mmCIF file of C-alpha atoms and ligand atoms in Angstrom:
data_model
loop_
_atom_site.group_PDB
_atom_site.id
_atom_site.type_symbol
_atom_site.label_atom_id
_atom_site.label_comp_id
_atom_site.label_asym_id
_atom_site.label_seq_id
_atom_site.Cartn_x
_atom_site.Cartn_y
_atom_site.Cartn_z
ATOM 1 C CA MET A 1 0.000 0.000 0.000
ATOM 2 C CA THR A 2 1.133 3.536 -0.710
ATOM 3 C CA ALA A 3 -0.309 6.918 0.284
ATOM 4 C CA HIS A 4 -2.005 6.670 -3.092
ATOM 5 C CA THR A 5 -4.032 3.699 -1.819
ATOM 6 C CA LEU A 6 -5.400 5.795 1.059
ATOM 7 C CA GLU A 7 -6.308 8.549 -1.425
ATOM 8 C CA ARG A 8 -8.168 6.012 -3.573
ATOM 9 C CA ILE A 9 -10.016 4.671 -0.525
ATOM 10 C CA ALA A 10 -11.010 8.251 0.415
ATOM 11 C CA GLU A 11 -12.452 8.734 -3.085
ATOM 12 C CA VAL A 12 -14.487 5.507 -2.856
ATOM 13 C CA LEU A 13 -15.804 6.496 0.594
ATOM 14 C CA GLU A 14 -16.981 9.840 -0.803
ATOM 15 C CA ALA A 15 -18.672 8.155 -3.783
ATOM 16 C CA ARG A 16 -20.486 5.685 -1.488
ATOM 17 C CA LYS A 17 -22.372 8.589 0.128
ATOM 18 C CA ASN A 18 -24.790 8.341 -2.803
ATOM 19 C CA ALA A 19 -25.117 4.537 -2.715
ATOM 20 C CA ALA A 20 -28.034 2.490 -1.380
ATOM 21 C CA PRO A 21 -27.332 0.952 2.063
ATOM 22 C CA GLU A 22 -28.005 -2.591 0.843
ATOM 23 C CA SER A 23 -25.541 -2.214 -2.049
ATOM 24 C CA SER A 24 -22.393 -1.562 -0.034
ATOM 25 C CA TYR A 25 -20.801 -2.072 3.398
ATOM 26 C CA VAL A 26 -19.695 1.578 3.493
ATOM 27 C CA ALA A 27 -23.123 2.879 2.498
ATOM 28 C CA SER A 28 -24.737 0.654 5.157
ATOM 29 C CA LEU A 29 -22.502 2.192 7.846
ATOM 30 C CA TYR A 30 -23.259 5.755 6.693
ATOM 31 C CA HIS A 31 -26.916 4.785 6.911
ATOM 32 C CA LYS A 32 -26.519 3.455 10.493
ATOM 33 C CA GLY A 33 -24.882 6.747 11.465
ATOM 34 C CA LEU A 34 -21.794 8.160 13.141
ATOM 35 C CA ASN A 35 -22.276 6.309 16.437
ATOM 36 C CA LYS A 36 -22.138 2.933 14.653
ATOM 37 C CA ILE A 37 -19.007 4.038 12.757
ATOM 38 C CA LEU A 38 -17.377 5.142 16.024
ATOM 39 C CA GLU A 39 -18.322 1.804 17.574
ATOM 40 C CA LYS A 40 -16.513 0.056 14.705
ATOM 41 C CA VAL A 41 -13.428 2.273 15.155
ATOM 42 C CA GLY A 42 -13.346 1.379 18.857
ATOM 43 C CA GLU A 43 -13.847 -2.328 18.124
ATOM 44 C CA GLU A 44 -11.063 -2.356 15.516
ATOM 45 C CA ALA A 45 -8.728 -0.439 17.862
ATOM 46 C CA VAL A 46 -9.232 -3.052 20.581
ATOM 47 C CA GLU A 47 -8.775 -5.909 18.079
ATOM 48 C CA THR A 48 -5.556 -4.283 16.838
ATOM 49 C CA ILE A 49 -4.180 -3.991 20.368
ATOM 50 C CA LEU A 50 -5.044 -7.623 21.167
ATOM 51 C CA ALA A 51 -3.467 -8.806 17.903
ATOM 52 C CA ALA A 52 -0.303 -6.783 18.636
ATOM 53 C CA LYS A 53 -0.107 -8.280 22.138
ATOM 54 C CA ASP A 54 -0.350 -11.812 20.674
ATOM 55 C CA ALA A 55 2.122 -10.992 17.893
ATOM 56 C CA GLN A 56 4.892 -10.122 20.302
ATOM 57 C CA TYR A 57 4.786 -13.703 21.645
ATOM 58 C CA SER A 58 3.914 -15.655 18.493
ATOM 59 C CA GLN A 59 6.036 -13.567 16.107
ATOM 60 C CA ASP A 60 3.196 -14.069 13.588
ATOM 61 C CA MET A 61 2.279 -10.594 12.300
ATOM 62 C CA THR A 62 -0.590 -11.684 10.048
ATOM 63 C CA GLU A 63 -3.441 -10.749 12.406
ATOM 64 C CA VAL A 64 -1.960 -7.426 13.498
ATOM 65 C CA ILE A 65 -1.571 -6.392 9.850
ATOM 66 C CA TYR A 66 -5.169 -7.415 9.117
ATOM 67 C CA GLU A 67 -6.581 -5.615 12.172
ATOM 68 C CA THR A 68 -4.522 -2.468 11.550
ATOM 69 C CA ALA A 69 -5.933 -2.343 8.009
ATOM 70 C CA ASP A 70 -9.452 -2.594 9.498
ATOM 71 C CA LEU A 71 -8.620 0.201 11.953
ATOM 72 C CA TRP A 72 -7.199 2.538 9.309
ATOM 73 C CA PHE A 73 -10.137 1.840 7.002
ATOM 74 C CA HIS A 74 -12.760 2.550 9.681
ATOM 75 C CA SER A 75 -10.848 5.671 10.821
ATOM 76 C CA MET A 76 -11.028 6.945 7.244
ATOM 77 C CA LEU A 77 -14.737 6.179 7.223
ATOM 78 C CA MET A 78 -15.122 8.233 10.421
ATOM 79 C CA LEU A 79 -13.361 11.211 8.779
ATOM 80 C CA SER A 80 -15.539 10.872 5.703
ATOM 81 C CA ALA A 81 -18.745 10.735 7.781
ATOM 82 C CA LEU A 82 -17.647 14.005 9.422
ATOM 83 C CA ASN A 83 -16.865 15.498 5.972
ATOM 84 C CA ILE A 84 -13.199 15.895 6.904
ATOM 85 C CA PRO A 85 -11.040 15.358 3.797
ATOM 86 C CA ALA A 86 -8.438 12.639 4.501
ATOM 87 C CA GLN A 87 -6.010 15.032 2.799
ATOM 88 C CA GLN A 88 -6.139 17.218 5.931
ATOM 89 C CA VAL A 89 -4.753 14.330 8.003
ATOM 90 C CA PHE A 90 -2.099 13.623 5.339
ATOM 91 C CA ASP A 91 -1.186 17.347 5.458
ATOM 92 C CA GLU A 92 -0.946 17.282 9.255
ATOM 93 C CA LEU A 93 1.363 14.244 9.173
ATOM 94 C CA GLU A 94 3.379 15.921 6.401
ATOM 95 C CA ARG A 95 3.680 19.070 8.539
ATOM 96 C CA ARG A 96 5.057 16.946 11.399
ATOM 97 C CA PHE A 97 7.474 15.093 9.124
ATOM 98 C CA GLY A 98 11.036 15.528 10.285
ATOM 99 C CA LEU A 99 9.893 17.340 13.424
ATOM 100 C CA SER A 100 10.837 15.418 16.544
ATOM 101 C CA GLY A 101 7.870 14.446 18.723
ATOM 102 C CA HIS A 102 9.580 16.082 21.709
ATOM 103 C CA ALA A 103 10.153 19.346 19.796
ATOM 104 C CA GLU A 104 6.572 19.316 18.525
ATOM 105 C CA LYS A 105 5.209 18.872 22.067
ATOM 106 C CA ALA A 106 7.461 21.652 23.388
ATOM 107 C CA ALA A 107 6.196 24.010 20.636
ATOM 108 C CA ARG A 108 2.606 23.151 21.546
ATOM 109 C CA THR A 109 3.009 23.694 25.284
ATOM 110 C CA GLU A 110 4.901 27.003 24.835
ATOM 111 C CA SER A 111 2.057 28.660 22.910
HETATM 112 N N1 PRT B 201 -11.031 -1.498 2.835
HETATM 113 C C1 PRT B 201 -12.187 -1.863 3.031
HETATM 114 C C2 PRT B 201 -12.526 -2.667 4.177
HETATM 115 N N2 PRT B 201 -11.777 -3.136 5.185
HETATM 116 C C3 PRT B 201 -12.626 -3.801 5.983
HETATM 117 N N3 PRT B 201 -13.883 -3.773 5.484
HETATM 118 C C4 PRT B 201 -15.070 -4.401 6.035
HETATM 119 O O1 PRT B 201 -15.148 -4.039 7.391
HETATM 120 C C5 PRT B 201 -15.812 -5.059 8.106
HETATM 121 C C6 PRT B 201 -14.997 -5.340 9.358
HETATM 122 O O2 PRT B 201 -15.847 -5.608 10.339
HETATM 123 P P1 PRT B 201 -15.703 -6.922 11.222
HETATM 124 O O3 PRT B 201 -14.299 -7.421 11.194
HETATM 125 O O4 PRT B 201 -16.259 -6.583 12.547
HETATM 126 O O5 PRT B 201 -16.578 -7.975 10.431
HETATM 127 P P2 PRT B 201 -18.147 -8.056 10.253
HETATM 128 O O6 PRT B 201 -18.578 -9.194 11.104
HETATM 129 O O7 PRT B 201 -18.397 -8.198 8.767
HETATM 130 O O8 PRT B 201 -18.771 -6.665 10.777
HETATM 131 P P3 PRT B 201 -20.075 -6.451 11.695
HETATM 132 O O9 PRT B 201 -21.221 -7.168 11.017
HETATM 133 O O10 PRT B 201 -19.731 -6.975 13.050
HETATM 134 O O11 PRT B 201 -20.281 -4.943 11.701
HETATM 135 C C7 PRT B 201 -15.916 -6.278 7.207
HETATM 136 O O12 PRT B 201 -17.231 -6.424 6.748
HETATM 137 C C8 PRT B 201 -14.975 -5.925 6.056
HETATM 138 O O13 PRT B 201 -15.389 -6.457 4.817
HETATM 139 C C9 PRT B 201 -13.863 -3.073 4.368
HETATM 140 N N4 PRT B 201 -14.859 -2.723 3.514
HETATM 141 C C10 PRT B 201 -14.536 -1.967 2.435
HETATM 142 N N5 PRT B 201 -13.244 -1.518 2.178
HETATM 143 C C11 PRT B 201 -12.951 -0.625 1.019
HETATM 144 O O14 PRT B 201 -14.106 0.148 0.761
HETATM 145 C C12 PRT B 201 -14.501 -0.064 -0.597
HETATM 146 C C13 PRT B 201 -16.012 0.067 -0.706
HETATM 147 O O15 PRT B 201 -16.631 -1.010 -0.036
HETATM 148 P P4 PRT B 201 -18.207 -1.260 -0.247
HETATM 149 O O16 PRT B 201 -18.866 -0.029 0.205
HETATM 150 O O17 PRT B 201 -18.585 -2.442 0.590
HETATM 151 O O18 PRT B 201 -18.399 -1.518 -1.699
HETATM 152 C C14 PRT B 201 -13.939 -1.428 -0.971
HETATM 153 O O19 PRT B 201 -13.752 -1.544 -2.351
HETATM 154 C C15 PRT B 201 -12.614 -1.402 -0.238
HETATM 155 O O20 PRT B 201 -11.663 -0.657 -0.972
#
């Protein structure tokens, strides 16, 4: 996957806003509403954490990769439901690129 893949997913999520709920998983979640989408984000976050915990002992990364993909996908769906362009998150990460986390936190707490 590249950043381009996330951009393509964002485009599909936007297009699904006009789709019938029974025709698509994404459309069905839009139809159920933001609370259901947030529930899925929470569920996928927990599943990712559990998979990561197991992976450190088993050294099998398959599940953690699968669950992280679910988490990223549902997080993008959350942004889309709130009409936040995924590009704004890409821009924020780009802005932070090369900036140490410690320096970034110091800049935030000074202002
Ligand atoms: N990347 C994904 C993607 N990742 C995960 N999922 C779905 O997310 C769900 C994950 O939920 P769970 O693991 O809890 O499984 P579940 O039991 O099916 O879910 P629940 O019934 O419990 O809600 C599964 O149904 C997956 O199929 C995805 N569904 C869609 N996409 C992308 O979105 C596009 C549009 O999808 P549709 O709207 O369905 O055409 C697709 O072409 C993909 O690119």
